[in-house]
Structure formats: C-alpha cells, structure tokens
Short mmCIF file of C-alpha atoms and ligand atoms in Angstrom, two decimals:
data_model
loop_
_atom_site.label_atom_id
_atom_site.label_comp_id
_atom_site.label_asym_id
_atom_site.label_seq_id
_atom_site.Cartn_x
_atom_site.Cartn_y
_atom_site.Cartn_z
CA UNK A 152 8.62 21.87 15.62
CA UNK A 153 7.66 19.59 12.93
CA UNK A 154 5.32 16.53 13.89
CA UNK A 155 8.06 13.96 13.40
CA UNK A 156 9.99 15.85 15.91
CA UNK A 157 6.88 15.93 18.23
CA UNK A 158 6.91 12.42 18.05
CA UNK A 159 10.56 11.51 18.40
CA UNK A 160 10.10 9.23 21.24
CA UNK A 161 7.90 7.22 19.02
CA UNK A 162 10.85 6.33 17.10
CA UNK A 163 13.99 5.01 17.77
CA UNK A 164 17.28 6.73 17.94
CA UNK A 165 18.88 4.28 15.97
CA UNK A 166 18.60 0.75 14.27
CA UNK A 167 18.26 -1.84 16.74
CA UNK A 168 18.34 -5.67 16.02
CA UNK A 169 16.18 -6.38 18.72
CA UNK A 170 12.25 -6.14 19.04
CA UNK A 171 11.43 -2.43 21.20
CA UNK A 172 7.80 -2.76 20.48
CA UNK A 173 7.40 0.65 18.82
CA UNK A 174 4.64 0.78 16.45
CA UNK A 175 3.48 3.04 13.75
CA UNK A 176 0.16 2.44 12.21
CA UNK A 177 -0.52 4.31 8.84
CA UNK A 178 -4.08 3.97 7.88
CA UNK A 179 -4.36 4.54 4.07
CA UNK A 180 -6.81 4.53 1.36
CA UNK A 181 -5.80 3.62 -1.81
CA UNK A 182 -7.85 5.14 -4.17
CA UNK A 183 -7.76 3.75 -7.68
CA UNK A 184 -7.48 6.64 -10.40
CA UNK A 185 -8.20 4.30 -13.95
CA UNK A 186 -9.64 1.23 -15.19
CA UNK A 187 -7.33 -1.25 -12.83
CA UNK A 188 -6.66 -5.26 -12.41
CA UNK A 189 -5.34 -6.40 -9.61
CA UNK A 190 -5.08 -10.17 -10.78
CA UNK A 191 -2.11 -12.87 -9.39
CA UNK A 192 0.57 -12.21 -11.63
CA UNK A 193 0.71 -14.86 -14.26
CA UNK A 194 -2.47 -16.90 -13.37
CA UNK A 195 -4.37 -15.71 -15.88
CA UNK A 196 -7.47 -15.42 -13.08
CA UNK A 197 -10.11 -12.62 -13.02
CA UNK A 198 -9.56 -10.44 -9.86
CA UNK A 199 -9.33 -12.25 -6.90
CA UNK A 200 -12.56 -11.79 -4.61
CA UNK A 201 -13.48 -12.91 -1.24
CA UNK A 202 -17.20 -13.25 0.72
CA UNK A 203 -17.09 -11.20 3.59
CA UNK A 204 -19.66 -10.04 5.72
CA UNK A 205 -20.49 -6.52 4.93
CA UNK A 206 -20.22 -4.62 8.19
CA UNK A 207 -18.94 -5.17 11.62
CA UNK A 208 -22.52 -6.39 12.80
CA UNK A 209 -25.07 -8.12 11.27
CA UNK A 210 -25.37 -11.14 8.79
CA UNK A 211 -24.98 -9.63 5.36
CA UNK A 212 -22.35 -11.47 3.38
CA UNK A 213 -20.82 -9.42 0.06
CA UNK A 214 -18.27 -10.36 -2.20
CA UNK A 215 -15.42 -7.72 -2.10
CA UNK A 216 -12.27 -6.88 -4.04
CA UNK A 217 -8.73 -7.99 -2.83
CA UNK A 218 -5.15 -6.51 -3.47
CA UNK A 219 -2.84 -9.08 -2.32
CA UNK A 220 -0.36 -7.63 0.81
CA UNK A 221 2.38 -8.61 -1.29
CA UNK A 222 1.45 -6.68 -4.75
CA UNK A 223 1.29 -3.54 -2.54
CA UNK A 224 4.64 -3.67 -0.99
CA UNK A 225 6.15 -4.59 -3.51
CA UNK A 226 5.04 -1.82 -5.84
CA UNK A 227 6.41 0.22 -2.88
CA UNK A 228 9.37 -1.13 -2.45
CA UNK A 229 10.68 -0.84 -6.13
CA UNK A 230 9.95 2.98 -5.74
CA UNK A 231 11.98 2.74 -2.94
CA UNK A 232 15.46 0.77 -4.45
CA UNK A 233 14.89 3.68 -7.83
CA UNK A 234 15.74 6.25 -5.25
CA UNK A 235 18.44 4.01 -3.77
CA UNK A 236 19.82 3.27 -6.92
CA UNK A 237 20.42 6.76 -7.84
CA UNK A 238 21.84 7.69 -5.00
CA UNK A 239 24.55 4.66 -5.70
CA UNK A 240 23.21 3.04 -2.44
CA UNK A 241 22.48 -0.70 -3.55
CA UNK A 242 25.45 -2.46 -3.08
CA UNK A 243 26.63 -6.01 -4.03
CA UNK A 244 27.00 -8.46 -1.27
CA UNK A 245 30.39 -10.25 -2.44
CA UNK A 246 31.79 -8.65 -5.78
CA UNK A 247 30.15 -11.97 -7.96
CA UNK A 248 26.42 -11.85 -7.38
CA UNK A 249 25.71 -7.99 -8.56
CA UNK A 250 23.73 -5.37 -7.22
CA UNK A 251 20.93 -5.93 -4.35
CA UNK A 252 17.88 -6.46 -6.92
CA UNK A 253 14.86 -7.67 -5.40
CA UNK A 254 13.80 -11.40 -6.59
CA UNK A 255 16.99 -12.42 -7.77
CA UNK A 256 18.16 -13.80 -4.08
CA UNK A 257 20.97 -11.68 -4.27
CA UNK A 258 20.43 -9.04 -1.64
CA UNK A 259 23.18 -7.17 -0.44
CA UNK A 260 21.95 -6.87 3.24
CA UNK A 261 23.18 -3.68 4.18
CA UNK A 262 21.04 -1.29 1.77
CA UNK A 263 17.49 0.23 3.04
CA UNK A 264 15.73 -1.63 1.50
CA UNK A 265 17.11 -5.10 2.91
CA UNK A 266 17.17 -3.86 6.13
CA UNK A 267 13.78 -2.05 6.51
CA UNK A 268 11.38 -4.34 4.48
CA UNK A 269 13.66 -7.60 5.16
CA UNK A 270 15.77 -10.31 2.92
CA UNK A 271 16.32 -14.17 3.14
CA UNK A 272 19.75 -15.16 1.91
CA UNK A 273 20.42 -18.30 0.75
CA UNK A 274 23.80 -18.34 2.79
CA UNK A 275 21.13 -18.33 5.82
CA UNK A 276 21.16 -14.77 6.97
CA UNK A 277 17.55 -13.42 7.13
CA UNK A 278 16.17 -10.29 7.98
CA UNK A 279 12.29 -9.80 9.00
CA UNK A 280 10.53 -6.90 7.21
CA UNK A 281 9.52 -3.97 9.31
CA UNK A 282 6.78 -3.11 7.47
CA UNK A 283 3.50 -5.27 7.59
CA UNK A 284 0.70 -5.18 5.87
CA UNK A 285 -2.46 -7.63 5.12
CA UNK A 286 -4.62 -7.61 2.31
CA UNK A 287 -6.85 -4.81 1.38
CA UNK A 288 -10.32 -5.13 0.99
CA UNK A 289 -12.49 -3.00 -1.12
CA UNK A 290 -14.71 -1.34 0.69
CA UNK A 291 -18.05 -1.42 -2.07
CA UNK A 292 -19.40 -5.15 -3.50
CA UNK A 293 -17.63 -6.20 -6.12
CA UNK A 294 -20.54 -5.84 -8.25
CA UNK A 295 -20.90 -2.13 -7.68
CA UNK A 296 -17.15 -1.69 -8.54
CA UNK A 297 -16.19 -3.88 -11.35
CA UNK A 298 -16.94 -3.75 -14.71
CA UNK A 299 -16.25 -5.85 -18.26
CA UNK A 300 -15.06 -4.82 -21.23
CA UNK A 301 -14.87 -7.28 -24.27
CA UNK A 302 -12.13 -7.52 -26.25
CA UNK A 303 -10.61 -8.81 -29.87
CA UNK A 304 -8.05 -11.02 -29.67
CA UNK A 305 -5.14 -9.90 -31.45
CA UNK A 306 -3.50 -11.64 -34.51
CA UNK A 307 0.18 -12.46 -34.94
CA UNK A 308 0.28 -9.23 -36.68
CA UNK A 309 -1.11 -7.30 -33.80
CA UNK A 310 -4.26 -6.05 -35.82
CA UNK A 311 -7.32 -7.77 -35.20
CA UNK A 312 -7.63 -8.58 -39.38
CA UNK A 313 -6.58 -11.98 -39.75
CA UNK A 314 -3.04 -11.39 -42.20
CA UNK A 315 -4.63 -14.31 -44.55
CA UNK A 316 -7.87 -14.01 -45.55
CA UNK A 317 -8.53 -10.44 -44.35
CA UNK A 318 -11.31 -10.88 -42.09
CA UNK A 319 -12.03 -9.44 -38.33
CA UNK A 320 -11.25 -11.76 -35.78
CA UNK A 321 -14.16 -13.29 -34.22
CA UNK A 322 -12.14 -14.37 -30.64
CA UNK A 323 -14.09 -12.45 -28.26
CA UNK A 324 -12.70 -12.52 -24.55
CA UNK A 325 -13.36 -10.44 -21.43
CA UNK A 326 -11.38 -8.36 -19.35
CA UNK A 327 -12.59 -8.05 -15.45
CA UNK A 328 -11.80 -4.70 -14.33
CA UNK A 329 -11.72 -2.66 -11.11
CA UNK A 330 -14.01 1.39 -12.05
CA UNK A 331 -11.98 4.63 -11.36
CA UNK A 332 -12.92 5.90 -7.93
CA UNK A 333 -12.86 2.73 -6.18
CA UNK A 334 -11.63 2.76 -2.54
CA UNK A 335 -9.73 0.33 -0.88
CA UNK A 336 -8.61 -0.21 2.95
CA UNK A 337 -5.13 -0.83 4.17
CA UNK A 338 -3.51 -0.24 7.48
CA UNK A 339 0.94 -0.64 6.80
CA UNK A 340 2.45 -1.83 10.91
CA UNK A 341 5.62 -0.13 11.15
CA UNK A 342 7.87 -1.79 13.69
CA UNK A 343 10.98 -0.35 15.56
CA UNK A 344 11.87 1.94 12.93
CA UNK A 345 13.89 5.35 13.13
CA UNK A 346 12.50 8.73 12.06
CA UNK A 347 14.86 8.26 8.74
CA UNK A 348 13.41 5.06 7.79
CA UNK A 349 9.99 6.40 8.59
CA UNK A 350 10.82 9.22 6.38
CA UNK A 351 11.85 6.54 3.57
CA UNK A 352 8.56 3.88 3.84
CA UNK A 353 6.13 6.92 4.17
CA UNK A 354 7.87 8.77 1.17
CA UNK A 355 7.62 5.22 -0.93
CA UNK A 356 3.62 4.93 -0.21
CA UNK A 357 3.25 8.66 -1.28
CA UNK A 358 5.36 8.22 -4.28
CA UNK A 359 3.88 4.83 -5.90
CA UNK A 360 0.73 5.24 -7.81
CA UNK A 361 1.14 2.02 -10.50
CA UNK A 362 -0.09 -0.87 -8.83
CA UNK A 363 -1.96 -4.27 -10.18
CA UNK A 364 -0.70 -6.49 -13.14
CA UNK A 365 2.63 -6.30 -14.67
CA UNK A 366 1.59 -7.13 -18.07
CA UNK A 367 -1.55 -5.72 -19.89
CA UNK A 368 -3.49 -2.56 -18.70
CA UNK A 369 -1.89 -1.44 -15.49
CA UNK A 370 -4.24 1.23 -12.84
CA UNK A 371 -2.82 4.00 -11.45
CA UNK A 372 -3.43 4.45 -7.81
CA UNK A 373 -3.22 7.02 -5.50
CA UNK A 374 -2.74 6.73 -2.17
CA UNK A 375 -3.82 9.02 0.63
CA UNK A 376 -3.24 8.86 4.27
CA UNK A 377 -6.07 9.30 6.25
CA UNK A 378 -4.16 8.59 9.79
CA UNK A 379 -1.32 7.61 11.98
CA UNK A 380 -1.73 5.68 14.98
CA UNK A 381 1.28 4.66 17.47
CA UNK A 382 0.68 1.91 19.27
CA UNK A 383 2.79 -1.35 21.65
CA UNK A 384 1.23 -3.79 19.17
CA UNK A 385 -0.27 -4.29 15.90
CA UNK A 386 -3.66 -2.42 16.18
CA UNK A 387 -7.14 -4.13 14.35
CA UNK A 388 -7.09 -5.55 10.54
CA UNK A 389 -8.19 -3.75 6.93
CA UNK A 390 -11.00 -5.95 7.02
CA UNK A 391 -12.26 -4.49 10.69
CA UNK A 392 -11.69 -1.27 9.24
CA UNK A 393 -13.50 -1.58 6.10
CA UNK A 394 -16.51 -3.54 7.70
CA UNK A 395 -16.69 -0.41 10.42
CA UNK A 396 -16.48 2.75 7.72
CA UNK A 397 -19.14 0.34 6.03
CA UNK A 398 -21.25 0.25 8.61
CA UNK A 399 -20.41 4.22 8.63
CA UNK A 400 -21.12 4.89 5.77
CA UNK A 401 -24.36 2.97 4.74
CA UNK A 402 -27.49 5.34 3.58
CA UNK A 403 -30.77 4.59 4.04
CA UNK A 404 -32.70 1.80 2.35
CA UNK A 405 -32.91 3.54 -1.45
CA UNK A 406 -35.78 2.38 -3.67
CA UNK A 407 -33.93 -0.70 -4.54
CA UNK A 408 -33.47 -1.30 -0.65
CA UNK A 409 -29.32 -1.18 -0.84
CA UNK A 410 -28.21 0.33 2.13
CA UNK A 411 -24.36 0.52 0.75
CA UNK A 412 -22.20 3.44 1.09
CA UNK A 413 -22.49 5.71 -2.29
CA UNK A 414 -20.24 4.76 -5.04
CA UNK A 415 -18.21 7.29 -6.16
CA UNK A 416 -17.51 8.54 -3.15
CA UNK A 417 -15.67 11.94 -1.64
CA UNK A 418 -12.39 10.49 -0.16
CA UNK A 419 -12.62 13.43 2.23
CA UNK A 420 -15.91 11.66 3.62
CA UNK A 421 -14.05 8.43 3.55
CA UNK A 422 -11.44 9.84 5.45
CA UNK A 423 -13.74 11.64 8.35
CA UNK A 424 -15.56 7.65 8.16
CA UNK A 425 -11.87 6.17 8.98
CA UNK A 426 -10.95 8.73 11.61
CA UNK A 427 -14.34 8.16 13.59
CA UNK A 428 -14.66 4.42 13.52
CA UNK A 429 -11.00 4.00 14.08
CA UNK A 430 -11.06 5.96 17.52
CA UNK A 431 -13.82 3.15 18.43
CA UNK A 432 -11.60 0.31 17.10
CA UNK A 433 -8.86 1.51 18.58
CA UNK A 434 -10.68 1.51 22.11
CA UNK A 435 -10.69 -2.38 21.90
CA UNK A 436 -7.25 -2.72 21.16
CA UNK A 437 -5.05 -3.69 24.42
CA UNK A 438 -2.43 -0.84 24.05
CA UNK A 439 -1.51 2.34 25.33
CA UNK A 440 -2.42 4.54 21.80
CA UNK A 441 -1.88 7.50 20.38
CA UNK A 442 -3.30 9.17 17.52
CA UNK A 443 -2.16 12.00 15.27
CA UNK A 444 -5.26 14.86 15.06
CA UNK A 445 -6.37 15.26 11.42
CA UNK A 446 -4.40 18.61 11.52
CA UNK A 447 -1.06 17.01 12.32
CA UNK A 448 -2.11 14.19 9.59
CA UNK A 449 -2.06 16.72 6.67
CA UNK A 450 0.78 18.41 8.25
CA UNK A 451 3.14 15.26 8.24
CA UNK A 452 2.26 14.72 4.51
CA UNK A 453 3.25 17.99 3.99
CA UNK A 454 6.38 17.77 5.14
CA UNK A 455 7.07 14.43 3.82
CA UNK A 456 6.12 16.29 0.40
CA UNK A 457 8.48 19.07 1.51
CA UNK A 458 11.32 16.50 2.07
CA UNK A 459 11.25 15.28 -1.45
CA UNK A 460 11.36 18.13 -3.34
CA UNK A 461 14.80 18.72 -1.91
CA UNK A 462 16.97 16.22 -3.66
CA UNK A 463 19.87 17.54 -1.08
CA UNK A 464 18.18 17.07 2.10
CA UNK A 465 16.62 13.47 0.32
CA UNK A 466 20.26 12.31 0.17
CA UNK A 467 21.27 13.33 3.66
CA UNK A 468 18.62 11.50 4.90
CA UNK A 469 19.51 7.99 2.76
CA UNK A 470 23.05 8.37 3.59
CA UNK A 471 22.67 8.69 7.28
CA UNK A 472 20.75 6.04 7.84
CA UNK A 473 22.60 3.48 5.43
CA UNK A 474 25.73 4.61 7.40
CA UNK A 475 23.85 4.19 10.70
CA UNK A 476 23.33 0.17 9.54
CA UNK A 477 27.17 -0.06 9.68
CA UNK A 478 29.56 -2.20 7.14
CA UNK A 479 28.60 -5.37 6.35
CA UNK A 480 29.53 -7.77 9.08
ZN1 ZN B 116 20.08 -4.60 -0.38
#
C-alpha cells in the first residue's frame, strides 16, 4: 500500500465546493542552492527583512530574511500550468480572451490550476486558493546569511569601458544577496483537496527550484520536505516554527558569546530540529492530528518522484481530475 493510499480518508473522494475541513500540512525547508535575492519585484529594494524575536522564549530580537508567500506560490504555480500546458489542459474561458495565463485576468476556471490555487474573474466568479501559505522566515540573522558584492555599472554598450573616452566606469553599486546554504521555514495548508490534486501541488513544490527576482541574478532553491501533518485546522505559523528549531538548535555561548544555530548547516539536522519541535507545537494546536513518521515522509517523496518519471501515469492523473471538475458551467 502506498502512503497516499494509507491516508485516503485524509483526502477527499472528489472536488467539493464546500469547506470539509480536511487539512494537509507540508512542512518544508527551502534550502537556497546559489547566491539568491529575494527582493519585491520591481521596487528596486534590498531584501526585505523583518525584527523578530529570535526564539520562542526569551527577549532576543534579530533581524531575519523574508520570502514573500506570494513569490513562493507563484514560482510553484507556473511549474504547475508548464505541465498543464503540455498536456493541452489550459483552456480558454470564451473563445476571445485566450488561454488561462496567470496575471492576465483571463482564467479559464476549469483548469487545475484555477481550481486548486484559486482565480478572481472580472465577470465576478471567484475561486479561493486551496493552498495557503505565509511568509517564510529565515531561520539565521540576516547578518550571518547575507552578503554584498559590488558591482560596475554597465554602459550602453554593455561593457563597463565607457564607448567615448575609453575609460572604466567608476559607478559603483551594491548588490544585497542571500549565501548558498541558507535555510528557510515554510509550512503550505492544503485544504479539501483530493489525492490527485495532492499529487499535483506536492509534485509542483518538488519540481520548482528558481525562486527570487525575475530580472537580474536569480537563486536556485531546493526544496525538501521535512513533514506532513493532517490536521481540522490550520496548524501553528513559519515564524513559530522557525523561532522553535531556533531555540533547537542554538549551541552554547562560543567565544564571541552567539548562541545561534551553526551556519551552514546539515539539512538532515534541520530536519530531525523540525520533526521534534513540531510534535511540541503541534500539542498546542486545538485539533485532532496526525503526523506522517519520518519513514513514511521519505517514502511519499519517493513515490511522488516515482509518479513523475512516468509521463503516462502523469497524464492519467491530470486528466482525471480536470474531468472530475466537470464542463464549465
Ligand atoms: Zn485556468
């Protein structure tokens, strides 16, 4: 039996428009792989930072990394509609306003995509997105995981010799970035979705790995899921998390008396930190819970990686469920 089958009554048998209270918790870290920025598109801002206390108890206040909710869904999503697309299952809405494309307020409300992560029309229909997510926090200071790299501004003939006169350029600016090896936090809610559509988000967070700004240097990301909790309601926030695998993993006071976690750090550690201190979260959340072991963790990726490697089976899966949303009514 595989563990979504183990599980079925976690899920729902089929699309429903009303609320069943079903949720699925994935608790992810999303480990950055190269240099990264994770800027507001278009603001030309440094990366956006918030003061936070450090752990779960005490009074220490550090300034930590932020990836907005929407940057990471979004990422996800557009993996998602590449797979729908070549499968020919975006459609267009009323033969004038093309193909579903996200940001062009043209969905077609009957693809996956619409109906799992949710679509406002301007005609007035609306669908909520089933998948929620918050903000990640890093879990080190900023000033442990950022670094700044100088930089010649380019001339109109991308070299940084001035066409005219032949000098260097002496514009100097500076580029904020996030290190390779930095960890971040994120729990993705689930709600009321089938073991198809589960199939679908979960294979779009194991697929993405370019995240951050559109323009200029881009990081690549990886994302690892460290556990799955089901749950009657949404469960505690990234930032609860990351204060408590904080508090987890601090060291003892070094010679410079910091008491942070190390930095790099084994995700595997990270991962044993997020399993321990999310049992104890979890204990304070008012909802019947259930938790997938470690073992049945790894085994789900596996056959989530199992899935995709067989393009057949992928396509069974899309076309199912798109049929299962009925035509367009
Ligand atoms: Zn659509």
């Amino acid at each position: 039996m595989t563990i979504i089958e183990k599980y079925a009554d976690r899920f729902l048998a089929r699309y429903s428009n009303y609320p069943q209270g079903q949720y699925v918790n994935l608790l992810l870290v999303r480990q950055v792989e190269s240099e990264a920025i994770f800027r507001t598109e278009g603001s030309g801002e440094p990366l956006s930072k918030e003061f936070v206390h450090a752990g779960l108890d005490g009074d220490e206040i550090i300034q930590r990394v932020v990836i907005s909710k929407r940057k990471q869904t979004a990422v996800e999503r557009r993996t998602g509609r590449e797979l729908l697309r070549a499968h020919g299952l975006l459609f267009e809405k009323d033969g004038k306003s093309g193909t579903c494309a996200l940001n062009r307020n043209n969905p077609c409300e009957r693809c996956m995509d619409c109906m799992i992560y949710g679509y406002a029309a301007g005609g007035g229909g609306a669908q909520k997105s089933r998948v929620v997510t918050d903000d990640a926090f890093s879990l080190h200071p900023a000033t442990t995981i950022t670094g700044s790299k100088q930089f010649n501004a380019l001339f109109d003939n991308s070299t940084m010799r001035d066409p005219e006169t032949g000098k260097p350029s002496h514009s100097i600016g500076t580029d904020e970035y996030v290190k390779p090896e930095t960890v971040f936090l994120d729990i993705e809610t689930l709600k009321d979705v089938t073991a198809n559509e589960f199939r679908y988000i979960l294979g779009n967070i194991l697929r993405s790995s370019r995240y951050g700004a559109i323009t200029a240097r881009i990081g690549k990301v990886k994302n690892l899921l460290a556990g799955v909790i089901f749950s009657n309601c949404e469960i505690f926030s990234n930032l609860e998390l990351t204060q408590a695998a904080y508090d987890h993993l601090r060291n003892g006071d070094d010679e410079n008396g910091s008491t942070e976690p190390d930095f790099p750090l084994r995700t595997q550690k990270l991962v044993e930190a997020i399993l321990e201190v999310s049992l104890e979260l979890g204990g304070r959340v008012a909802s019947h819970i259930v938790r997938l072991t470690p073992e049945e963790v790894v085994a789900l990726v596996g056959e989530i990686i199992t899935l995709y490697q067989d393009e057949a089976a992928v396509r069974r899966v899309l076309e199912e469920t798109t049929k299962m949303y009925g035509p367009q009514g």
